[in-house]
Coordinates of C-alpha atoms and ligand atoms in Angstrom, one line a residue:
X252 CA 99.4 116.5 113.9
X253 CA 97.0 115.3 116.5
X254 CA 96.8 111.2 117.6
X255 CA 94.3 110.6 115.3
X256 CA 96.0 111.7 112.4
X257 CA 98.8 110.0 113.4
X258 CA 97.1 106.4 114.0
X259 CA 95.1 106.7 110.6
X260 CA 99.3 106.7 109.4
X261 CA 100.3 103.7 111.1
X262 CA 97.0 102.0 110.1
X263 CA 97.8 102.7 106.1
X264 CA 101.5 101.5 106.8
X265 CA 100.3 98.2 108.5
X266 CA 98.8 97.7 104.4
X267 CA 102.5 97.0 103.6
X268 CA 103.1 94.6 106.5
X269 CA 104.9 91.6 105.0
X270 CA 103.5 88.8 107.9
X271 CA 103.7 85.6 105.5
X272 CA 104.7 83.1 108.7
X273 CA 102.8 84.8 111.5
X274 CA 99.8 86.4 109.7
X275 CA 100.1 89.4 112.0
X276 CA 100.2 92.5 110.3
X277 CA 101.7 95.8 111.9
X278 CA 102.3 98.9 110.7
X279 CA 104.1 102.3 113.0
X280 CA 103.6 105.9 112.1
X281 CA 106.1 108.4 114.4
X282 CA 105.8 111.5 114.6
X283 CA 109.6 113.5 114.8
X284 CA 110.2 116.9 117.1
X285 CA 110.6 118.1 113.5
X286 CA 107.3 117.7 112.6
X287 CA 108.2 114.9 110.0
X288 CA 106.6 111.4 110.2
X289 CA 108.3 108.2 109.3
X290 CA 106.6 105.2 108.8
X291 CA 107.1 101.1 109.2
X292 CA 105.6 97.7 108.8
X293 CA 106.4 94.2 110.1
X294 CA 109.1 92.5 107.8
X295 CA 109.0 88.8 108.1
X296 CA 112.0 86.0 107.1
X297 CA 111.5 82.8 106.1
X298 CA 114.2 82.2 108.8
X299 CA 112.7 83.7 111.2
X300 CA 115.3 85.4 113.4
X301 CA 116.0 88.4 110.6
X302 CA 112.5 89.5 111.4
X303 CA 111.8 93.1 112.2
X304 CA 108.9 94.9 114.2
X305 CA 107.1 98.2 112.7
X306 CA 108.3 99.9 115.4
X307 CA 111.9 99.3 114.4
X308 CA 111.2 99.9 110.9
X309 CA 110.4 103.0 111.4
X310 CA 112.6 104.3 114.3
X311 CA 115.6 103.2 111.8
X312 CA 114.4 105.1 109.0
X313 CA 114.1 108.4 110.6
X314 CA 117.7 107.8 112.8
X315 CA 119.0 106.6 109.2
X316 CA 118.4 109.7 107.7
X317 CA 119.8 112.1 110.8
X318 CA 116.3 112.1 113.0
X319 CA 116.7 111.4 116.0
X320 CA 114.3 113.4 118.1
X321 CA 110.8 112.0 118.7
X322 CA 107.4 112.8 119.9
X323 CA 104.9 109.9 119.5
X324 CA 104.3 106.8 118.3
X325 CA 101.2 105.4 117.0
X326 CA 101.3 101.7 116.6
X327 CA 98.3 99.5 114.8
X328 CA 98.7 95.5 114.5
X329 CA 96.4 92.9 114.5
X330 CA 95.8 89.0 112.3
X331 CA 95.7 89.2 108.9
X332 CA 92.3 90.1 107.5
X333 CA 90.7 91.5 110.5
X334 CA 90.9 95.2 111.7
X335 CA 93.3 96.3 114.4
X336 CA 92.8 95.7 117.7
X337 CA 95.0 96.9 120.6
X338 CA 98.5 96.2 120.1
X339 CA 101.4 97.0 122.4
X340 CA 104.8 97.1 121.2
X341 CA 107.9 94.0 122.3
X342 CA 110.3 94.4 124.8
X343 CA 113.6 95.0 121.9
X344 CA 111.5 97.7 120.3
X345 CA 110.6 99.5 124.1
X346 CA 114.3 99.0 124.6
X347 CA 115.5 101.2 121.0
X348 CA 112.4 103.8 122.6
X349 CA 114.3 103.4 125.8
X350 CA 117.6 105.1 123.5
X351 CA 116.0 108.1 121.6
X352 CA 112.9 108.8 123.5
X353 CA 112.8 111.0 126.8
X354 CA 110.0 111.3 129.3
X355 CA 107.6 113.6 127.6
X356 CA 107.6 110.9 124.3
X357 CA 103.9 109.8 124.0
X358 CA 102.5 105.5 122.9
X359 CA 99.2 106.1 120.9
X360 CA 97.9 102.6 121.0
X361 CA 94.9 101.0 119.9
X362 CA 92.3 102.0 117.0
X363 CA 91.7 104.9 115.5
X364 CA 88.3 105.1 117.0
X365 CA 89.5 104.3 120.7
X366 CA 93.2 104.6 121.4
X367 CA 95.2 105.3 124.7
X368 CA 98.0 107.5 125.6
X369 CA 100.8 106.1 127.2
X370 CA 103.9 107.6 128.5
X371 CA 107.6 105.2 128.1
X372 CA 107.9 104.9 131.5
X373 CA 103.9 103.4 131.9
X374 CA 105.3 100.1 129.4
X375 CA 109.1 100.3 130.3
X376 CA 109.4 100.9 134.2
X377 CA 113.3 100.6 135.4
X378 CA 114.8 100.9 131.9
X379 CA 118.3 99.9 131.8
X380 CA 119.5 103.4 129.6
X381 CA 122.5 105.2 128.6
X382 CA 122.6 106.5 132.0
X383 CA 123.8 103.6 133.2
X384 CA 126.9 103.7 131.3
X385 CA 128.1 107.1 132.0
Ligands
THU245 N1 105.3 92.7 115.7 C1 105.5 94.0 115.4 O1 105.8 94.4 114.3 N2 105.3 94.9 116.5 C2 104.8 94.6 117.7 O2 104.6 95.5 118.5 C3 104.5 93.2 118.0 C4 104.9 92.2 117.0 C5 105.4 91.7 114.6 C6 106.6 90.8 114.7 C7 106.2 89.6 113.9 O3 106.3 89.9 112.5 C8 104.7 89.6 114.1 O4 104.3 90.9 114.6 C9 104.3 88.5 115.2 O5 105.0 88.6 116.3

């Protein structure tokens, strides 16, 4: 599946976002070593703190059902009503990629018309990892 592909995925997720405090809607698509592609969307609470990122979404689903092994990530968010623009993932959802991703996993960020390529280490330098706790 090539970047593209993969964005036009997390754009059709961010449809499902459910933004009804922030009006931000976000929606992931990644892309397993096994070829299979798992999908998420920004989950609002009304209080607040429950509140989960695509990102999350979707890296939950796939470890939830025995994935575990990733390749990219393709991430579209933007306000409610207007097309994506660029959006870079938060510093709790770099921090789960910091756990299942190694070096060679690949941040496909912007639109599907102009998007980046980023590697883990370009948005989380000095990651505090497993690594440290061996
Ligand atoms: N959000 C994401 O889902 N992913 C990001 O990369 C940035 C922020 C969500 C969380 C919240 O629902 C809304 O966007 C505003 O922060």
């Amino acid at each position: 599946m090539d970047y593209k592909e993969l964005m036009e995925k997390a754009e059709k997720a961010r449809e499902f976002s459910y933004a009804p405090y922030s009006h931000f809607n976000v929606g992931a698509a990644l892309l397993a070593k096994n070829g299979k592609v798992f999908t998420g969307c920004n989950i609002e609470n009304a209080t607040f703190t429950p509140t989960v990122c695509a990102e999350r979404t979707a890296f939950f689903k796939a470890i939830s059902e025995g994935v575990s092994k990733f390749e990219a990530l393709a991430i579209s968010g933007g306000k409610e009503g207007e097309p994506p623009s660029f959006c870079a993932p938060c510093g709790v959802c770099r921090q789960v990629m910091a756990e299942f991703c190694d070096e060679n996993f690949k941040l496909v960020l912007g639109t599907k018309e102009n998007f980046g390529v980023y590697g883990l280490n370009d948005i989380l330098p000095f990651a505090f990892t497993k690594k440290e706790l061996k």
